[in-house]
Short mmCIF file of C-alpha atoms and ligand atoms in Angstrom, two decimals:
data_model
loop_
_atom_site.label_atom_id
_atom_site.label_comp_id
_atom_site.label_asym_id
_atom_site.label_seq_id
_atom_site.Cartn_x
_atom_site.Cartn_y
_atom_site.Cartn_z
CA MET A 1 -30.47 -8.96 -92.90
CA SER A 2 -32.36 -11.26 -90.59
CA GLN A 3 -35.65 -10.08 -89.49
CA GLU A 4 -36.22 -10.08 -85.60
CA ARG A 5 -39.48 -11.53 -84.71
CA VAL A 6 -41.44 -9.71 -82.20
CA PRO A 7 -43.46 -12.04 -79.91
CA TRP A 8 -47.23 -11.56 -80.44
CA ILE A 9 -47.76 -10.46 -76.78
CA ILE A 10 -45.65 -7.32 -77.58
CA LYS A 11 -46.70 -6.77 -81.20
CA TYR A 12 -50.40 -6.92 -80.30
CA ARG A 13 -50.18 -4.84 -77.07
CA PRO A 14 -53.06 -2.43 -76.66
CA LYS A 15 -51.91 1.03 -78.22
CA THR A 16 -54.92 3.07 -76.99
CA LEU A 17 -57.04 2.88 -73.96
CA ASP A 18 -59.89 1.59 -75.90
CA GLU A 19 -58.06 -1.52 -77.08
CA VAL A 20 -57.76 -2.63 -73.52
CA VAL A 21 -60.64 -4.96 -73.28
CA ASN A 22 -63.27 -5.35 -70.23
CA GLN A 23 -61.40 -3.12 -67.73
CA ASP A 24 -63.75 -0.19 -67.70
CA GLU A 25 -64.09 0.32 -64.04
CA ALA A 26 -60.26 0.16 -63.57
CA LYS A 27 -59.67 2.59 -66.54
CA SER A 28 -61.90 5.14 -65.06
CA LYS A 29 -60.47 4.82 -61.53
CA LEU A 30 -56.98 4.99 -62.87
CA LEU A 31 -57.89 8.13 -65.02
CA GLU A 32 -59.48 9.88 -62.09
CA TRP A 33 -56.53 9.23 -59.93
CA LEU A 34 -54.18 10.48 -62.57
CA SER A 35 -56.18 13.78 -63.07
CA SER A 36 -55.99 14.36 -59.09
CA TRP A 37 -52.33 14.27 -59.62
CA GLU A 38 -52.27 16.53 -62.64
CA LYS A 39 -54.34 19.10 -60.29
CA GLY A 40 -51.66 18.76 -57.63
CA LYS A 41 -54.11 17.21 -55.25
CA PRO A 42 -53.34 13.43 -55.71
CA SER A 43 -56.06 11.51 -53.48
CA LYS A 44 -53.33 8.89 -52.75
CA LYS A 45 -49.57 9.34 -53.72
CA ALA A 46 -49.38 6.09 -55.61
CA ALA A 47 -51.67 3.46 -57.32
CA LEU A 48 -51.59 -0.21 -56.81
CA LEU A 49 -53.20 -2.09 -59.88
CA HIS A 50 -53.91 -5.69 -58.73
CA GLY A 51 -55.61 -8.54 -60.35
CA PRO A 52 -54.73 -11.93 -61.98
CA PRO A 53 -51.90 -12.22 -64.32
CA GLY A 54 -52.38 -11.29 -67.97
CA CYS A 55 -55.53 -9.23 -67.58
CA GLY A 56 -54.19 -5.91 -68.77
CA LYS A 57 -52.62 -4.13 -65.84
CA THR A 58 -49.25 -3.26 -67.38
CA SER A 59 -51.07 -2.88 -70.80
CA LEU A 60 -53.52 -0.24 -69.41
CA VAL A 61 -50.53 1.84 -67.93
CA GLU A 62 -48.72 1.92 -71.18
CA ALA A 63 -51.67 2.79 -73.00
CA LEU A 64 -52.50 5.61 -70.60
CA ALA A 65 -48.92 7.01 -70.80
CA ARG A 66 -49.04 7.09 -74.59
CA SER A 67 -52.42 8.59 -74.81
CA LYS A 68 -51.75 11.41 -72.25
CA GLY A 69 -48.05 12.13 -73.42
CA TYR A 70 -46.23 10.78 -70.38
CA GLN A 71 -43.04 9.38 -70.52
CA LEU A 72 -43.14 5.93 -68.98
CA LEU A 73 -40.23 4.74 -66.73
CA GLU A 74 -40.60 0.92 -66.31
CA MET A 75 -39.06 -1.12 -63.73
CA ASN A 76 -39.64 -4.69 -62.58
CA ALA A 77 -39.61 -4.48 -58.70
CA SER A 78 -38.84 -8.10 -58.52
CA ASP A 79 -35.47 -7.35 -60.24
CA ALA A 80 -34.69 -4.70 -57.58
CA ARG A 81 -33.50 -6.92 -54.89
CA ARG A 82 -32.00 -4.38 -52.64
CA LYS A 83 -32.94 -1.27 -50.77
CA GLU A 84 -30.30 0.72 -52.74
CA ASP A 85 -31.44 -0.39 -56.18
CA ILE A 86 -35.03 1.06 -55.51
CA GLU A 87 -33.48 4.07 -53.91
CA ARG A 88 -31.10 4.68 -56.75
CA ILE A 89 -33.74 4.18 -59.81
CA VAL A 90 -36.79 5.26 -58.35
CA LYS A 91 -35.49 8.42 -56.57
CA LEU A 92 -33.77 9.78 -59.52
CA ALA A 93 -36.83 9.09 -61.70
CA SER A 94 -39.30 10.59 -59.05
CA ARG A 95 -37.41 13.86 -58.66
CA SER A 96 -36.28 14.73 -62.25
CA GLY A 97 -39.71 15.63 -63.78
CA ALA A 98 -39.83 19.24 -63.17
CA LEU A 99 -36.27 19.58 -64.53
CA THR A 100 -36.50 17.98 -67.91
CA GLY A 101 -40.13 19.46 -68.39
CA SER A 102 -41.29 15.92 -69.58
CA ARG A 103 -43.85 14.46 -67.43
CA LYS A 104 -43.12 10.93 -66.22
CA ILE A 105 -45.19 8.05 -64.83
CA ILE A 106 -42.97 5.66 -62.97
CA LEU A 107 -44.41 1.99 -63.29
CA LEU A 108 -43.03 -0.61 -60.70
CA ASP A 109 -44.34 -4.21 -61.89
CA GLU A 110 -44.91 -6.87 -59.58
CA VAL A 111 -44.15 -5.43 -56.46
CA ASP A 112 -45.53 -8.74 -54.76
CA GLY A 113 -42.34 -10.35 -56.14
CA MET A 114 -39.98 -8.18 -54.26
CA ASP A 115 -37.44 -9.69 -51.98
CA VAL A 116 -38.91 -8.86 -48.60
CA ARG A 117 -36.54 -10.31 -46.21
CA ALA A 118 -36.24 -7.98 -43.18
CA ASP A 119 -32.55 -6.98 -44.12
CA THR A 120 -33.41 -5.84 -47.64
CA GLY A 121 -35.89 -3.01 -46.89
CA GLY A 122 -37.19 -2.84 -50.30
CA VAL A 123 -40.73 -1.98 -49.16
CA GLU A 124 -39.60 0.54 -46.55
CA ALA A 125 -37.36 2.27 -49.34
CA LEU A 126 -40.40 2.36 -51.69
CA VAL A 127 -42.60 3.74 -49.08
CA GLU A 128 -40.11 6.77 -48.58
CA VAL A 129 -39.91 7.20 -52.49
CA ILE A 130 -43.78 7.52 -52.73
CA LYS A 131 -43.79 10.13 -50.10
CA VAL A 132 -41.35 12.41 -51.86
CA SER A 133 -42.16 11.53 -55.57
CA ALA A 134 -42.71 14.35 -57.77
CA ASN A 135 -44.16 11.90 -60.41
CA PRO A 136 -47.11 9.53 -60.16
CA ILE A 137 -46.01 6.11 -59.17
CA ILE A 138 -48.12 3.09 -60.20
CA MET A 139 -47.37 -0.36 -58.95
CA THR A 140 -48.82 -3.58 -59.99
CA ALA A 141 -49.26 -7.02 -58.12
CA ASN A 142 -51.16 -10.21 -58.46
CA ASN A 143 -51.58 -10.46 -54.86
CA PRO A 144 -51.69 -7.22 -52.97
CA TYR A 145 -52.88 -8.66 -49.66
CA SER A 146 -49.78 -9.88 -47.97
CA GLN A 147 -48.86 -8.43 -44.78
CA MET A 148 -45.43 -7.09 -46.24
CA LEU A 149 -47.47 -4.91 -48.65
CA ARG A 150 -49.47 -3.34 -45.85
CA PRO A 151 -47.42 0.07 -45.93
CA LEU A 152 -47.65 0.08 -49.80
CA ARG A 153 -51.60 -0.40 -49.61
CA GLU A 154 -51.98 2.30 -47.14
CA LEU A 155 -50.12 4.89 -49.44
CA SER A 156 -52.08 3.73 -52.53
CA GLU A 157 -55.23 4.16 -54.45
CA MET A 158 -56.20 0.45 -54.89
CA ILE A 159 -57.43 -0.30 -58.27
CA ALA A 160 -59.00 -4.04 -59.06
CA PHE A 161 -58.66 -5.69 -62.40
CA LYS A 162 -61.00 -8.37 -63.27
CA ARG A 163 -60.09 -11.90 -64.61
CA LEU A 164 -60.97 -11.56 -68.22
CA THR A 165 -63.83 -13.94 -69.50
CA PRO A 166 -63.42 -16.52 -72.22
CA ARG A 167 -65.48 -14.00 -74.35
CA ASP A 168 -62.75 -11.24 -73.85
CA VAL A 169 -59.93 -13.70 -74.55
CA ILE A 170 -61.59 -14.75 -77.81
CA THR A 171 -62.10 -11.19 -78.88
CA VAL A 172 -58.53 -10.41 -78.82
CA LEU A 173 -57.45 -13.92 -80.34
CA LYS A 174 -59.84 -13.22 -83.22
CA ARG A 175 -58.18 -9.87 -83.73
CA ILE A 176 -54.94 -11.31 -83.90
CA CYS A 177 -55.88 -14.33 -86.34
CA SER A 178 -57.15 -11.82 -88.71
CA ALA A 179 -54.18 -9.60 -88.74
CA GLU A 180 -51.86 -12.72 -89.16
CA LYS A 181 -54.26 -14.14 -91.74
CA LEU A 182 -54.48 -17.29 -89.54
CA VAL A 183 -57.21 -19.83 -90.06
CA CYS A 184 -58.56 -20.90 -86.92
CA GLU A 185 -61.61 -23.08 -85.90
CA ASP A 186 -63.89 -21.35 -83.60
CA GLN A 187 -63.91 -24.53 -81.42
CA ALA A 188 -60.18 -24.41 -81.22
CA LEU A 189 -60.26 -20.68 -80.02
CA ASP A 190 -62.95 -21.53 -77.45
CA GLU A 191 -60.61 -24.33 -76.13
CA ILE A 192 -57.52 -21.93 -76.01
CA ALA A 193 -59.68 -19.45 -74.08
CA LYS A 194 -61.10 -22.03 -71.68
CA ARG A 195 -57.63 -23.35 -71.08
CA SER A 196 -56.03 -19.83 -70.35
CA GLU A 197 -58.57 -19.21 -67.68
CA GLY A 198 -58.60 -15.43 -68.33
CA ASP A 199 -54.78 -15.03 -68.70
CA LEU A 200 -54.50 -13.22 -72.14
CA ARG A 201 -50.75 -13.53 -72.03
CA SER A 202 -50.82 -17.14 -71.86
CA ALA A 203 -53.62 -17.58 -74.50
CA ILE A 204 -51.61 -15.33 -76.86
CA ASN A 205 -48.60 -17.33 -76.18
CA ASP A 206 -50.40 -20.60 -77.06
CA LEU A 207 -51.91 -19.27 -80.32
CA GLU A 208 -48.53 -18.13 -81.41
CA ALA A 209 -47.00 -21.60 -80.56
CA MET A 210 -49.68 -23.39 -82.56
CA ALA A 211 -49.30 -21.07 -85.32
CA GLY A 212 -45.74 -21.91 -85.71
CA ALA A 213 -46.62 -25.64 -85.89
CA SER A 214 -49.59 -25.58 -88.47
CA GLU A 215 -51.09 -23.04 -90.76
CA ARG A 216 -54.59 -24.34 -89.61
CA ILE A 217 -55.51 -24.20 -86.11
CA THR A 218 -58.08 -26.92 -85.12
CA LEU A 219 -59.44 -28.32 -82.04
CA GLY A 220 -57.39 -31.39 -82.41
CA LEU A 221 -54.14 -29.52 -82.65
CA VAL A 222 -55.04 -27.33 -79.53
CA LYS A 223 -56.00 -30.55 -77.58
CA SER A 224 -52.60 -32.21 -78.41
CA PHE A 225 -50.91 -28.94 -77.55
CA SER A 226 -51.27 -27.26 -74.39
CA THR A 227 -52.05 -28.61 -70.98
CA TYR A 228 -53.90 -26.76 -68.16
CA ARG A 229 -51.67 -24.75 -65.91
CA ASP A 230 -51.45 -24.44 -62.23
CA ARG A 231 -52.94 -20.96 -61.32
CA THR A 232 -52.50 -18.81 -58.44
CA TYR A 233 -55.96 -17.05 -57.37
CA ALA A 234 -56.69 -13.93 -55.47
CA PRO A 235 -58.23 -14.77 -52.15
CA TYR A 236 -61.76 -13.62 -53.29
CA GLU A 237 -61.43 -15.56 -56.58
CA ALA A 238 -60.50 -18.42 -54.58
CA LEU A 239 -63.79 -18.04 -52.44
CA GLN A 240 -65.76 -17.87 -55.53
CA LYS A 241 -64.25 -21.17 -56.64
CA LEU A 242 -64.55 -22.92 -53.31
CA PHE A 243 -68.19 -21.86 -52.61
CA ASN A 244 -69.45 -22.36 -56.04
CA SER A 245 -67.59 -25.68 -56.77
CA ARG A 246 -69.56 -28.34 -58.30
CA TYR A 247 -67.23 -31.07 -57.55
CA ILE A 248 -65.45 -32.31 -54.36
CA PHE A 249 -61.79 -31.94 -56.30
CA GLN A 250 -62.53 -28.15 -57.17
CA ALA A 251 -63.51 -27.45 -53.44
CA ARG A 252 -60.38 -29.04 -52.40
CA GLU A 253 -58.06 -27.33 -54.66
CA ALA A 254 -59.49 -23.83 -53.73
CA PRO A 255 -57.73 -23.50 -50.27
CA THR A 256 -54.30 -24.03 -51.99
CA SER A 257 -54.86 -21.96 -54.99
CA THR A 258 -53.79 -18.83 -53.41
CA ASP A 259 -50.59 -17.30 -51.91
CA LEU A 260 -52.19 -17.54 -48.58
CA THR A 261 -51.30 -20.17 -46.09
CA PRO A 262 -54.20 -22.46 -45.13
CA ASP A 263 -54.73 -20.88 -41.78
CA GLU A 264 -54.73 -17.53 -43.37
CA PHE A 265 -57.22 -18.61 -45.94
CA MET A 266 -59.49 -19.94 -43.15
CA VAL A 267 -59.89 -16.36 -41.86
CA TRP A 268 -61.31 -15.59 -45.14
CA ILE A 269 -63.76 -18.45 -45.23
CA ASN A 270 -64.63 -17.80 -41.73
CA GLU A 271 -65.67 -14.06 -42.59
CA HIS A 272 -67.59 -15.03 -45.73
CA ILE A 273 -69.55 -18.10 -44.68
CA PRO A 274 -72.50 -15.78 -43.94
CA THR A 275 -71.92 -13.67 -46.97
CA TYR A 276 -72.35 -16.81 -49.20
CA TYR A 277 -74.86 -18.75 -47.42
CA GLU A 278 -78.37 -17.47 -46.31
CA ASP A 279 -79.89 -20.44 -44.83
CA LEU A 280 -79.30 -20.99 -41.11
CA GLU A 281 -78.81 -24.62 -41.25
CA GLU A 282 -76.14 -24.22 -44.25
CA ILE A 283 -74.38 -21.50 -42.13
CA ALA A 284 -74.17 -24.06 -38.97
CA ARG A 285 -73.15 -26.86 -41.15
CA ALA A 286 -70.38 -24.90 -42.84
CA TYR A 287 -69.06 -23.35 -39.55
CA ASP A 288 -69.05 -26.81 -38.07
CA ALA A 289 -66.76 -28.13 -40.94
CA LEU A 290 -64.49 -25.12 -40.41
CA SER A 291 -64.25 -25.51 -36.74
CA ARG A 292 -62.97 -29.18 -37.40
CA ALA A 293 -60.42 -27.70 -40.03
CA ASP A 294 -59.31 -25.52 -37.20
CA VAL A 295 -58.75 -28.20 -34.79
CA TYR A 296 -56.56 -29.99 -37.22
CA MET A 297 -54.93 -26.97 -37.95
CA GLY A 298 -54.13 -26.31 -34.17
CA ARG A 299 -52.76 -29.84 -33.93
CA ILE A 300 -50.68 -29.50 -36.95
CA ILE A 301 -48.91 -26.32 -35.58
CA LYS A 302 -48.59 -27.61 -32.18
CA THR A 303 -47.08 -31.07 -32.94
CA ASN A 304 -45.64 -30.34 -36.23
CA SER A 305 -47.76 -33.14 -37.80
CA TRP A 306 -48.15 -31.92 -41.37
CA ASP A 307 -49.57 -35.35 -42.42
CA LEU A 308 -52.83 -34.04 -40.82
CA LEU A 309 -53.04 -31.17 -43.42
CA THR A 310 -55.01 -33.29 -45.96
CA TYR A 311 -57.81 -33.47 -43.19
CA ALA A 312 -57.89 -29.84 -42.54
CA LEU A 313 -58.04 -29.19 -46.38
CA ASP A 314 -60.86 -31.51 -46.66
CA MET A 315 -62.71 -29.82 -44.01
CA MET A 316 -62.27 -26.15 -45.07
CA GLY A 317 -62.73 -27.00 -48.59
CA PRO A 318 -65.43 -29.60 -49.46
CA GLY A 319 -66.49 -29.46 -45.83
CA VAL A 320 -67.49 -25.69 -46.01
CA ALA A 321 -68.59 -25.89 -49.81
CA PHE A 322 -71.03 -28.94 -49.40
CA ALA A 323 -72.86 -27.60 -46.40
CA ARG A 324 -75.36 -26.48 -48.91
CA LYS A 325 -78.47 -28.39 -49.34
CA THR A 326 -78.96 -27.47 -53.28
CA TYR A 327 -76.37 -26.45 -55.73
CA ARG A 328 -76.95 -22.82 -57.36
CA TYR A 329 -74.15 -20.47 -58.54
CA ARG A 330 -74.22 -17.36 -56.61
CA TRP A 331 -71.82 -14.56 -57.20
CA LYS A 332 -71.11 -12.79 -53.96
CA PRO A 333 -68.79 -9.81 -53.28
CA PHE A 334 -65.93 -11.12 -51.09
CA LYS A 335 -64.03 -8.44 -49.33
CA GLN A 336 -60.74 -8.43 -47.25
CA PRO A 337 -61.97 -9.79 -43.87
CA GLU A 338 -62.49 -7.30 -41.17
CA ARG A 339 -60.36 -9.31 -38.69
CA ILE A 340 -57.28 -8.93 -41.07
CA LYS A 341 -58.13 -5.10 -41.46
CA LEU A 342 -58.52 -4.55 -37.88
CA MET A 343 -55.20 -6.54 -37.04
CA SER A 344 -53.40 -4.18 -39.38
CA GLU A 345 -54.98 -1.03 -38.09
CA THR A 346 -54.27 -2.21 -34.48
CA LYS A 347 -50.71 -3.52 -35.28
CA LYS A 348 -48.86 -0.32 -33.77
CA SER A 349 -51.01 -0.60 -30.55
CA ARG A 350 -50.31 -4.44 -30.26
CA GLU A 351 -46.52 -3.75 -30.81
CA ILE A 352 -46.26 -1.17 -28.09
CA ARG A 353 -48.30 -3.59 -25.68
CA GLU A 354 -46.06 -6.21 -26.36
CA ALA A 355 -42.79 -4.26 -25.87
CA LEU A 356 -44.14 -2.82 -22.68
CA ALA A 357 -45.15 -6.39 -21.15
CA GLU A 358 -41.67 -7.44 -22.17
CA GLN A 359 -40.04 -4.52 -20.36
CA LEU A 360 -42.18 -4.68 -17.25
CA ALA A 361 -41.96 -8.57 -17.04
CA SER A 362 -38.19 -8.33 -16.17
CA HIS A 363 -38.70 -5.43 -13.66
CA ILE A 364 -41.48 -7.09 -11.62
CA LEU A 365 -40.35 -10.76 -12.27
CA ALA A 366 -43.77 -11.77 -13.73
CA SER A 367 -44.52 -13.55 -17.01
CA LYS A 368 -45.50 -11.48 -19.98
CA SER A 369 -49.03 -12.73 -20.14
CA VAL A 370 -49.58 -11.78 -16.42
CA VAL A 371 -48.42 -8.37 -17.23
CA LYS A 372 -50.61 -7.96 -19.94
CA SER A 373 -53.73 -9.28 -18.10
CA ASP A 374 -53.15 -7.91 -14.48
CA VAL A 375 -50.75 -4.97 -14.77
CA ILE A 376 -51.17 -3.06 -18.07
CA PRO A 377 -54.95 -2.47 -17.43
CA PHE A 378 -54.17 -0.95 -13.98
CA LEU A 379 -51.43 1.16 -15.35
CA ARG A 380 -53.71 2.53 -18.12
CA VAL A 381 -56.19 3.53 -15.40
CA ILE A 382 -53.46 5.27 -13.39
CA PHE A 383 -52.05 6.98 -16.38
CA ARG A 384 -55.54 8.43 -17.27
CA SER A 385 -56.64 9.41 -13.73
CA ASN A 386 -53.43 10.61 -11.95
CA PRO A 387 -50.88 12.16 -14.38
CA ARG A 388 -48.56 13.34 -11.56
CA TYR A 389 -48.08 9.76 -10.21
CA ALA A 390 -48.10 8.49 -13.75
CA ALA A 391 -45.08 10.72 -14.62
CA LYS A 392 -43.22 9.31 -11.52
CA LEU A 393 -43.91 5.66 -12.74
CA ALA A 394 -42.89 6.39 -16.60
CA GLU A 395 -39.66 8.14 -14.99
CA SER A 396 -38.68 5.18 -12.81
CA TYR A 397 -39.51 2.53 -15.55
CA ARG A 398 -37.79 4.96 -18.25
CA LEU A 399 -40.93 4.49 -20.49
CA PRO A 400 -40.41 6.14 -23.91
CA SER A 401 -42.78 8.80 -24.87
CA GLU A 402 -44.77 6.52 -27.35
CA VAL A 403 -45.53 4.21 -24.56
CA VAL A 404 -46.54 7.02 -22.24
CA GLU A 405 -49.09 8.37 -25.04
CA TRP A 406 -50.42 4.88 -25.61
CA LEU A 407 -50.96 4.47 -21.73
CA ALA A 408 -52.39 7.72 -21.12
CA GLY A 409 -54.56 8.26 -24.18
CA PRO A 410 -56.35 11.69 -23.79
CA ARG A 411 -54.19 12.62 -20.66
CA ALA A 412 -50.86 12.17 -22.45
CA LYS A 413 -50.09 15.89 -22.50
CA ASP A 414 -50.58 16.18 -18.87
CA VAL A 415 -48.25 13.24 -17.92
CA LEU A 416 -45.72 14.56 -20.44
CA ASN A 417 -45.79 18.11 -18.71
CA TYR A 418 -45.28 16.50 -15.36
CA ILE A 419 -42.29 14.21 -16.65
CA LYS A 420 -40.74 17.53 -18.01
CA LYS A 421 -41.19 19.36 -14.85
CA ARG A 422 -39.69 16.63 -12.78
CA ARG A 423 -36.66 16.71 -15.20
CA VAL A 424 -36.35 20.53 -14.94
CA GLY A 425 -36.74 20.24 -10.97
CA LYS A 426 -33.82 17.78 -10.57
N1 ATP B 1 -57.57 -6.40 -71.01
C1 ATP B 1 -56.61 -6.47 -72.04
N2 ATP B 1 -57.05 -6.00 -73.24
C2 ATP B 1 -56.13 -6.19 -74.47
N3 ATP B 1 -55.21 -6.98 -74.20
C3 ATP B 1 -54.87 -7.43 -73.14
C4 ATP B 1 -55.53 -7.41 -71.89
N4 ATP B 1 -54.91 -7.89 -70.90
C5 ATP B 1 -53.78 -8.54 -71.34
N5 ATP B 1 -53.63 -8.30 -72.59
C6 ATP B 1 -52.53 -8.90 -73.55
O1 ATP B 1 -51.90 -9.82 -72.76
C7 ATP B 1 -50.54 -9.19 -72.55
C8 ATP B 1 -50.26 -9.32 -71.33
O2 ATP B 1 -50.91 -8.38 -70.57
P1 ATP B 1 -50.29 -7.32 -69.17
O3 ATP B 1 -48.84 -7.26 -69.29
O4 ATP B 1 -50.96 -6.08 -69.34
O5 ATP B 1 -50.92 -8.17 -68.26
P2 ATP B 1 -50.78 -8.01 -66.62
O6 ATP B 1 -52.03 -7.89 -65.96
O7 ATP B 1 -49.74 -6.81 -66.47
O8 ATP B 1 -50.05 -9.22 -66.03
P3 ATP B 1 -48.98 -9.63 -64.90
O9 ATP B 1 -49.80 -9.54 -63.66
O10 ATP B 1 -48.70 -11.09 -65.29
O11 ATP B 1 -47.82 -8.84 -64.96
C9 ATP B 1 -50.43 -7.87 -73.31
O12 ATP B 1 -49.26 -8.01 -74.09
C10 ATP B 1 -51.76 -7.82 -74.04
O13 ATP B 1 -51.35 -8.23 -75.54
#
């Protein structure tokens, strides 16, 4: 009988929570969140585990389910292309817990790989499922900060995973070497760990491939084997890379090593220049370089001249990084920029303003920007000071109640009452 070989990344998956290395903070946050579920008072309906590839997100959920006696229903979100797939699979799973008596955790891997074109509606379907789910839903993502995942972020406990250090990677590789009775030079393990850049999955795969080629793993063998991989970084990691780069080429790579577009990444740099630099002169020089990058980006977008991108990248990468006077590695807590947070918090309000401007522009034959700057501010004053007259305006322009509420703010109730009275009176 042929014996089927189990890949090492499956064979050596952590079986217990203790075997998941160097993710203690994520572990305790996840345990806390799950216990809030068990008490019937979940702090957030879902959990979104995020971090670089191969750092233990899926492994931790599997170990958690095993240790706490949950049945784990796993689904790769990027396989579920359409709204119906998500609804069918997850809805079923999220409702049946109470009937069968077995407790379930639903794990949706790689939600950032979901097909997000507007017509697929996957994210919206997932949001609805999370709201009604009777079982805890855990999602994983490498990059949780894209605009399309915003509705999921709002409903989820965000749990960050660290990139593993070379030492963590070596610990696990040594465990595997001894279980497989593999002779491996220390320097060879160091090299595999260095090349993996914290991705334990790729390190284990490399080790397995090399073990298939030779019984003894030497530094020479490693060097002849693997090549460095192109990696995608989370924005805060790319910022560490950028600000702490020793060489120009490192600073240059940083802006394109994330899933963000160069102008989105500029928002992150813009917010964090004062986080990283303390010296005023360094701050001024860094902003000067960034403003030049901004000028190039503006030109690129206006005239579609993408050949200028290289100059923009030079300015936002090396330009910002080498604004420093002397090199010193500094670790800084880079967070999601306030501007991005604010933009998402005010998204609804901006959408209403935009729609109202469009509607009024055609009524009063003015441009949308004139309506926004010269008409809407006055309407807001009228709606907040004269509800009776506001009701008349709302009726004649057929404004939906959402718009009335936005214009009238604290006086919305009064305006809506007058509208009702007018309708009854007719
Ligand atoms: N922190 C860790 N401790 C122990 N083993 C780990 C750890 N992280 C990863 N591994 C090993 O690497 C393999 C891949 O890990 P896992 O699937 O958990 O990564 P992930 O973070 O979910 O990655 P991705 O984002 O690519 O899905 C696992 O099979 C496991 O053997």
